[in-house]
PDB file of C-alpha atoms in Angstrom:
ATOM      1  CA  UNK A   1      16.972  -5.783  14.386  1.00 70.00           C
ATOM      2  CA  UNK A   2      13.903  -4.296  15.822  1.00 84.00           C
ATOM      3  CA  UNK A   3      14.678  -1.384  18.558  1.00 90.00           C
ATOM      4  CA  UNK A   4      12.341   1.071  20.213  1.00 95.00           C
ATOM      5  CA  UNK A   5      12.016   2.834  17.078  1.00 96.00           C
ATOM      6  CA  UNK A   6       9.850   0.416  15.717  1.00 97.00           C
ATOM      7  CA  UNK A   7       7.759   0.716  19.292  1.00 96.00           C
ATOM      8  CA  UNK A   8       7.705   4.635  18.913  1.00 97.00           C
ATOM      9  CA  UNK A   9       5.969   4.088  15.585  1.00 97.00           C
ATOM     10  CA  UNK A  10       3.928   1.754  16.255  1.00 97.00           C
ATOM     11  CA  UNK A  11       2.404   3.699  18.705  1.00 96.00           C
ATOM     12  CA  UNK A  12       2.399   6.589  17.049  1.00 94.00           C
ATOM     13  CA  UNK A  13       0.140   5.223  13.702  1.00 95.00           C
ATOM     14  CA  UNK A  14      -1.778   3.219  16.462  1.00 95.00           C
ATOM     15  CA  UNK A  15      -2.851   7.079  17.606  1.00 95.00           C
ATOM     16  CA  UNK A  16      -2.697   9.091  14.485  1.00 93.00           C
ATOM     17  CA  UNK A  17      -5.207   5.986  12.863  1.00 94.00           C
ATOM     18  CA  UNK A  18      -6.891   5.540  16.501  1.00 90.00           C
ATOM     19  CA  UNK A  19     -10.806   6.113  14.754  1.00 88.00           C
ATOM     20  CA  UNK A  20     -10.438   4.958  11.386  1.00 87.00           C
ATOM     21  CA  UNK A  21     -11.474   2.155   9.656  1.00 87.00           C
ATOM     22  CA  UNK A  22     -11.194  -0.351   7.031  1.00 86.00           C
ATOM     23  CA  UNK A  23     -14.070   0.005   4.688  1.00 80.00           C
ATOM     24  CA  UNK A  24     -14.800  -3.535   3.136  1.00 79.00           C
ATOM     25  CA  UNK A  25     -14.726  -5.162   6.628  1.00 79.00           C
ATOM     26  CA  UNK A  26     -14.464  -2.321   9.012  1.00 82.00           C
ATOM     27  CA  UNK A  27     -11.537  -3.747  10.950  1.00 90.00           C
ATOM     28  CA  UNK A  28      -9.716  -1.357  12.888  1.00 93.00           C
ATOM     29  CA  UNK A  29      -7.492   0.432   9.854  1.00 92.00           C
ATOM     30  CA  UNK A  30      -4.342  -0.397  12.353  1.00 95.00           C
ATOM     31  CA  UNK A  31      -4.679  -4.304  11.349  1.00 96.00           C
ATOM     32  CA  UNK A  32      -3.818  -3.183   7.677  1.00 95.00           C
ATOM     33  CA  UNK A  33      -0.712  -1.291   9.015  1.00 97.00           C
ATOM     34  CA  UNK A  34       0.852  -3.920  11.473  1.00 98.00           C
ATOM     35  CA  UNK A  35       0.330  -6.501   8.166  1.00 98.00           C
ATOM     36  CA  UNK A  36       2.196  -4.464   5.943  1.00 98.00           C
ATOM     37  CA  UNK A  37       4.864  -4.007   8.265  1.00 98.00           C
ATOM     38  CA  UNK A  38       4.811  -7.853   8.803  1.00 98.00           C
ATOM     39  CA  UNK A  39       5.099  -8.535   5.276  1.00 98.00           C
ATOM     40  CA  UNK A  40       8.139  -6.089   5.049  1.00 98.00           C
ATOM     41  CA  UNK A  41       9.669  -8.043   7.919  1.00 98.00           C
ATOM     42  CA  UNK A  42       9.283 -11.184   7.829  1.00 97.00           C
ATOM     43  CA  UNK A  43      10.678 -10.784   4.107  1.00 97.00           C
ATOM     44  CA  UNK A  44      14.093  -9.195   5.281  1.00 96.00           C
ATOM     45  CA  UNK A  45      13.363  -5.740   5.033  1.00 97.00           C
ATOM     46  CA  UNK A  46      14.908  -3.410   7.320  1.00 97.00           C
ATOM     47  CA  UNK A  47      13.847  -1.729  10.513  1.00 98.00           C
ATOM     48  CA  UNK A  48      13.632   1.253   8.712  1.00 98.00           C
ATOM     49  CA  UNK A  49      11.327   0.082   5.735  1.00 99.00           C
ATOM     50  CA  UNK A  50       9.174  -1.417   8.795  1.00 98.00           C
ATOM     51  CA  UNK A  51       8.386   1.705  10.322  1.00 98.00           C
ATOM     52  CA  UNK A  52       7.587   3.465   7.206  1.00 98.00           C
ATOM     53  CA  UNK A  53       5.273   0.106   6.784  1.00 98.00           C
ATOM     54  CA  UNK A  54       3.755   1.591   9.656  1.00 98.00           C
ATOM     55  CA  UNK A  55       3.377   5.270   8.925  1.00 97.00           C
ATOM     56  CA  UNK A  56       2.737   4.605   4.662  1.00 96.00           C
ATOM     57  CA  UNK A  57      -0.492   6.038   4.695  1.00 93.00           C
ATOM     58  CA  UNK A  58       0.031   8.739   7.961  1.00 93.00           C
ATOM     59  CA  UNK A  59       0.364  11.641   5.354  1.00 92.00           C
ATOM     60  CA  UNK A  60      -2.497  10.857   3.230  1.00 88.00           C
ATOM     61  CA  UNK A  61      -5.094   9.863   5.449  1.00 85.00           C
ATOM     62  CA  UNK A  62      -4.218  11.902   8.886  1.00 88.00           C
ATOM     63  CA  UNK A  63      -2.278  15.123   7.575  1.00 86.00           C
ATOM     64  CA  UNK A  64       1.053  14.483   9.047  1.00 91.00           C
ATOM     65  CA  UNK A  65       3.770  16.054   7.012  1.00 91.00           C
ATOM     66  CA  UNK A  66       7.057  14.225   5.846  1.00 94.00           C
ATOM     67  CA  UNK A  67       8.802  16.682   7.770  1.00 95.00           C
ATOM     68  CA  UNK A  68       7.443  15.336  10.825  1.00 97.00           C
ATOM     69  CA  UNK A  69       8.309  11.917   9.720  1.00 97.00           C
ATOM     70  CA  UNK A  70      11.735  12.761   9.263  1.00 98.00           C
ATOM     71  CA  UNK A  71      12.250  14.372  12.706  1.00 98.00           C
ATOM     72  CA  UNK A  72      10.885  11.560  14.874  1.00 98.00           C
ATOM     73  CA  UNK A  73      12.290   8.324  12.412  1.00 98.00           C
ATOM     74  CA  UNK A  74      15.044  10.000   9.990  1.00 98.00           C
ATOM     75  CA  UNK A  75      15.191  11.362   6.505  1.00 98.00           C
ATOM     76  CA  UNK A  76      15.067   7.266   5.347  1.00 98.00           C
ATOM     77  CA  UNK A  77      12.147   6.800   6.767  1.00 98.00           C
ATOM     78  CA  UNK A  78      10.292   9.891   5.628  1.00 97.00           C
ATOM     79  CA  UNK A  79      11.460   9.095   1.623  1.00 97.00           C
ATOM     80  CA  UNK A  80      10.059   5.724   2.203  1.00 98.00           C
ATOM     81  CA  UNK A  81       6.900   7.319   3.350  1.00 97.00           C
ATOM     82  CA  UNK A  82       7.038   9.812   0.635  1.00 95.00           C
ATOM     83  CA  UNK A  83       7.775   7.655  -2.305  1.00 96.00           C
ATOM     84  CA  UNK A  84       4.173   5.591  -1.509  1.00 96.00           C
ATOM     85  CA  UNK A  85       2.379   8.501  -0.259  1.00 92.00           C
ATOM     86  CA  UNK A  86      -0.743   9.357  -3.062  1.00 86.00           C
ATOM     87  CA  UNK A  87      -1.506  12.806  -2.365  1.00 71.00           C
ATOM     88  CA  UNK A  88      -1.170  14.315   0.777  1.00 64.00           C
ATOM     89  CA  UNK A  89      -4.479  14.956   3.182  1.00 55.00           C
ATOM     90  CA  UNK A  90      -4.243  19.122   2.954  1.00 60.00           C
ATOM     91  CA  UNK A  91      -4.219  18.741  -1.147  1.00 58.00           C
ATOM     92  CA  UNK A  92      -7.407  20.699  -1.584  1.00 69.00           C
ATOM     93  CA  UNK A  93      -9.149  19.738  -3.646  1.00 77.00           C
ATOM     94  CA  UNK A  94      -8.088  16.027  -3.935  1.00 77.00           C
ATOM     95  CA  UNK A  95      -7.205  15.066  -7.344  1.00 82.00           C
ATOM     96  CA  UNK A  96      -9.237  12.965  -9.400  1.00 86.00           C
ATOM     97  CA  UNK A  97      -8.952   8.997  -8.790  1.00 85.00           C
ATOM     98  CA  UNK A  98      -6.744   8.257 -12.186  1.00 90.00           C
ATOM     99  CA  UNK A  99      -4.521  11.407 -11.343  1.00 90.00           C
ATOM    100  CA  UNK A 100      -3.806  10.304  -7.868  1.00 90.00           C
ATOM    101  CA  UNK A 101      -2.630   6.668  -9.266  1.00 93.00           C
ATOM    102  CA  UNK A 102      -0.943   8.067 -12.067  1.00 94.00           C
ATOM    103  CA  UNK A 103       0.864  10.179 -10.023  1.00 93.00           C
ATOM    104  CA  UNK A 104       1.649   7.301  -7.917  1.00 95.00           C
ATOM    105  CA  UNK A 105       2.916   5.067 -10.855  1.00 97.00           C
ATOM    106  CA  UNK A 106       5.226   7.843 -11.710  1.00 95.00           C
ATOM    107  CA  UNK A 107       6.638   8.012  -7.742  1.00 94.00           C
ATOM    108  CA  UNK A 108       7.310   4.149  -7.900  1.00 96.00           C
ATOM    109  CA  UNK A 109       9.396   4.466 -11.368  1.00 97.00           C
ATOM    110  CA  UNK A 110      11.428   7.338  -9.649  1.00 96.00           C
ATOM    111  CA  UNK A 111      11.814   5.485  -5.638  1.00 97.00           C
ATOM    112  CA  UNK A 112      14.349   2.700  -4.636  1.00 98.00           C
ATOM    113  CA  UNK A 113      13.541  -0.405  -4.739  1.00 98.00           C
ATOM    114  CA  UNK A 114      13.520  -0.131  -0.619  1.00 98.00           C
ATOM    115  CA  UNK A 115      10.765   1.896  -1.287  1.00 98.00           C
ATOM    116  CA  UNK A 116       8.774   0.121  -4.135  1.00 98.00           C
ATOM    117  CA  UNK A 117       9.206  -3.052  -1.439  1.00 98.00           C
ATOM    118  CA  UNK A 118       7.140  -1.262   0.911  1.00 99.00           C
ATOM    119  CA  UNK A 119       4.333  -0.399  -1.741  1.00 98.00           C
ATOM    120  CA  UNK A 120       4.157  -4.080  -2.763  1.00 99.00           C
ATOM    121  CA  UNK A 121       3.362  -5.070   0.743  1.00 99.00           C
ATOM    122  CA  UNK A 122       0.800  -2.907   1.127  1.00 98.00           C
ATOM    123  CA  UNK A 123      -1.033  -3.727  -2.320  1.00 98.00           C
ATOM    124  CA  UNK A 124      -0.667  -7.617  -1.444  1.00 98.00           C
ATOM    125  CA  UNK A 125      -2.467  -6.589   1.695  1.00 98.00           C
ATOM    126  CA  UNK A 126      -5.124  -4.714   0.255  1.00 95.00           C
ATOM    127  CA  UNK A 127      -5.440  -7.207  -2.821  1.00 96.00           C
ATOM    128  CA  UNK A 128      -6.003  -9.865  -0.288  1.00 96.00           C
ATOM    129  CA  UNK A 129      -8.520  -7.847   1.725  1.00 94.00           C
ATOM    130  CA  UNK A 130     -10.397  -7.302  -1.700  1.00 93.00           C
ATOM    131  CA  UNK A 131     -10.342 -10.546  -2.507  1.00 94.00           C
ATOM    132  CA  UNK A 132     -11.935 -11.399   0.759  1.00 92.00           C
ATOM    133  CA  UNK A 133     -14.443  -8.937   0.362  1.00 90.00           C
ATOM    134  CA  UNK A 134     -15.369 -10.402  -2.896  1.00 90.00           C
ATOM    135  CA  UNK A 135     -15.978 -13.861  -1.083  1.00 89.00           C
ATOM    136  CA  UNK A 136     -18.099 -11.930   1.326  1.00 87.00           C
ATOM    137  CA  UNK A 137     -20.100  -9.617  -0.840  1.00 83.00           C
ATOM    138  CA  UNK A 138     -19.883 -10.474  -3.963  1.00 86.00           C
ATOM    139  CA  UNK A 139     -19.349  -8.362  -7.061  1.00 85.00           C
ATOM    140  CA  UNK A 140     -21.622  -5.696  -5.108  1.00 81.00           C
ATOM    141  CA  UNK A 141     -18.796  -4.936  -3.225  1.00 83.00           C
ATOM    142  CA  UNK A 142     -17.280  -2.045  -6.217  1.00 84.00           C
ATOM    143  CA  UNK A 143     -20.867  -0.368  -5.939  1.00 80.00           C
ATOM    144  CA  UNK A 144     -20.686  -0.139  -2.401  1.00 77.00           C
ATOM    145  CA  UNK A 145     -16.985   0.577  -1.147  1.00 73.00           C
ATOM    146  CA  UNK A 146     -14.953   1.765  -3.972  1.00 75.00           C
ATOM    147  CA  UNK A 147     -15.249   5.179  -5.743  1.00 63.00           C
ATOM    148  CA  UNK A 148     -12.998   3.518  -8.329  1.00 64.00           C
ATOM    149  CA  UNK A 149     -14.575   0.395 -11.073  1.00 86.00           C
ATOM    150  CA  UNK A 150     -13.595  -2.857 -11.470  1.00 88.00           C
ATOM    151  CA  UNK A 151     -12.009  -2.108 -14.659  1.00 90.00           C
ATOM    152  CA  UNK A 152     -10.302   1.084 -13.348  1.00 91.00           C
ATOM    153  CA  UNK A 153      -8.741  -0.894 -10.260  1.00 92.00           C
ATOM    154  CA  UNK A 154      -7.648  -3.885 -12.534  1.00 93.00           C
ATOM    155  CA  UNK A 155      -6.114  -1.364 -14.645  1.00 94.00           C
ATOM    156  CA  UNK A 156      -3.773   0.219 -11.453  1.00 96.00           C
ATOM    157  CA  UNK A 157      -2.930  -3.172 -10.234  1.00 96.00           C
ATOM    158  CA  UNK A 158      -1.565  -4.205 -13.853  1.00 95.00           C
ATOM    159  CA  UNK A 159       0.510  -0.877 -13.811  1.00 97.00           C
ATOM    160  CA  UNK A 160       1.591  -1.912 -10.641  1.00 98.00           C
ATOM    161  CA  UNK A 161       2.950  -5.179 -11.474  1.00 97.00           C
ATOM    162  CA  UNK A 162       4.659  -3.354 -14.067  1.00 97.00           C
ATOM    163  CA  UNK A 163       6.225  -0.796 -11.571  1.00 97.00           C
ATOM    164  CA  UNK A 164       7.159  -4.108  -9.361  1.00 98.00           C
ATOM    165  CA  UNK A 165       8.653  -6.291 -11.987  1.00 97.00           C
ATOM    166  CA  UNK A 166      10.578  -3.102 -13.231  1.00 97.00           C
ATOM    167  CA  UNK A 167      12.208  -3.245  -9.436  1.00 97.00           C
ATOM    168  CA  UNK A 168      13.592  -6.424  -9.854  1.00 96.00           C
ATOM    169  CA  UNK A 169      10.827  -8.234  -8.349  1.00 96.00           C
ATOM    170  CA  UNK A 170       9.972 -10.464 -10.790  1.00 92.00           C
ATOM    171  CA  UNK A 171      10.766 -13.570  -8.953  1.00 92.00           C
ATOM    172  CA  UNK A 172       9.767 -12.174  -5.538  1.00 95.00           C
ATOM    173  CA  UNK A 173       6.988 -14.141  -3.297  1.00 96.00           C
ATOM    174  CA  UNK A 174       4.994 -11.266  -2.532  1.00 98.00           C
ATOM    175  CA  UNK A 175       4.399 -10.553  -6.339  1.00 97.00           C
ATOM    176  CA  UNK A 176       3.472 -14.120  -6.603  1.00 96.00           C
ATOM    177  CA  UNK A 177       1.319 -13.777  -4.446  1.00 97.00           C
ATOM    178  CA  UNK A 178      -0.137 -10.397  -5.712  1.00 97.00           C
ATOM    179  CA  UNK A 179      -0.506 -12.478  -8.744  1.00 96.00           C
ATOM    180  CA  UNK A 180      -2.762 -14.911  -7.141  1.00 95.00           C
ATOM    181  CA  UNK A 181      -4.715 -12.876  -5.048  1.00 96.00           C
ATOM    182  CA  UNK A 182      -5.281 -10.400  -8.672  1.00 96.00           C
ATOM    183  CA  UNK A 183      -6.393 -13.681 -10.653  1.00 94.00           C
ATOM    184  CA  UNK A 184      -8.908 -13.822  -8.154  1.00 93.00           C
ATOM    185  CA  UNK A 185     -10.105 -11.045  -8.515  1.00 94.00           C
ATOM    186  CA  UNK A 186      -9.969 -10.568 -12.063  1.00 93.00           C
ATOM    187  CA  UNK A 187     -10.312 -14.030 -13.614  1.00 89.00           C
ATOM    188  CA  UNK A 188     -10.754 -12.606 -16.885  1.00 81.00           C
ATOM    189  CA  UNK A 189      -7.379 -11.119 -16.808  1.00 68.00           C
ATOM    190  CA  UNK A 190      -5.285 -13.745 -15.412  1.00 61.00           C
ATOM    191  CA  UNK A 191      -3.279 -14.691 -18.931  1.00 47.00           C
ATOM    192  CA  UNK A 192      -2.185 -10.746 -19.133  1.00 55.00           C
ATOM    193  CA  UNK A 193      -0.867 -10.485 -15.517  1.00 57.00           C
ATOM    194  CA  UNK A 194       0.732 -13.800 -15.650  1.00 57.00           C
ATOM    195  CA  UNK A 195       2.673 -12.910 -18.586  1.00 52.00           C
ATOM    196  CA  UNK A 196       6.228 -10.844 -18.195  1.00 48.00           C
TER     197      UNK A 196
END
């Protein structure tokens, strides 16, 4: 059941995200949120798991603290938050790409699967904005948005499967149709993400 916790965060992330954007298609970066927190829903996850939907990338990308999670949402919410948070904003300097993911690999071994749920939605989401990227600008598009290659974001999205099937979801939609979107985008790799 959704209450006015749910509303609080919403409007929260829909002010602490207010001027950023989405980089392949420069949607307004709240769209991603609210999708993720669909996708969380509308699969039987739990208010809770919603609002950290909401506020997953809060710490990373607008320097709020899980402390400050926990005191407006609750200490479930803010482990959510911090089991699929990269690296927080005030990490000076940031870490290198392959440090940050690694470091987030690790996180999803050691988080419930509540948790791990959350991170799948949000990779399905930004798997299928790739792939629609892709469609629109073509294999240009890892030149001009990502700081990361091809080869180097294939290689994270296998780990994650990994991570995801290690979770017990194996079987799940959403990894199905992680799978899809990732054959996609990889056709070359399709076989090796197919297979257990």
């Amino acid at each position: 059941m959704i209450n006015e916790k749910f509303s609080e965060a919403l409007a929260w992330a829909a002010t602490l995200h207010h001027s950023q954007r989405r980089k392949i298609n420069d949607t307004p970066y709240l769209a991603h949120l609210i999708s993720v927190a669909a996708l969380v829903l509308e699969n039987n996850g739990t208010e809770e798991q919603a609002i950290a939907a909401l506020l997953h990338d809060a710490v990373e990308d607008q320097g709020v603290t899980v402390t400050e999670i926990e005191q407006r949402f609750g200490a479930t919410v803010a482990a959510y938050v911090a089991a699929v948070t990269e690296t927080e904003l005030t990490t000076e300097p940031q870490p290198p790409w392959q440090e940050r993911k690694l470091r987030y690999l690790t996180q999803l071994r050691a988080a419930p699967a509540e948790a791990v749920f959350i991170s799948l939605a949000d990779k399905l989401h930004n798997a299928r904005s790739l792939e629609a990227g892709l469609h629109s600008h073509g294999e240009s598009l890892w030149e001009d948005y990502f700081k990361s290659r091809r080869q180097e974001t294939r290689w994270f999205y296998e780990q994650l499967v990994i991570e995801y099937r290690a979770k017990g979801f194996t079987d799940h939609w959403l990894l199905e149709e992680l799978l899809r979107s990732l054959a996609n985008i990889f056709p070359e790799r399709q076989l090796h993400l197919q297979a257990s």
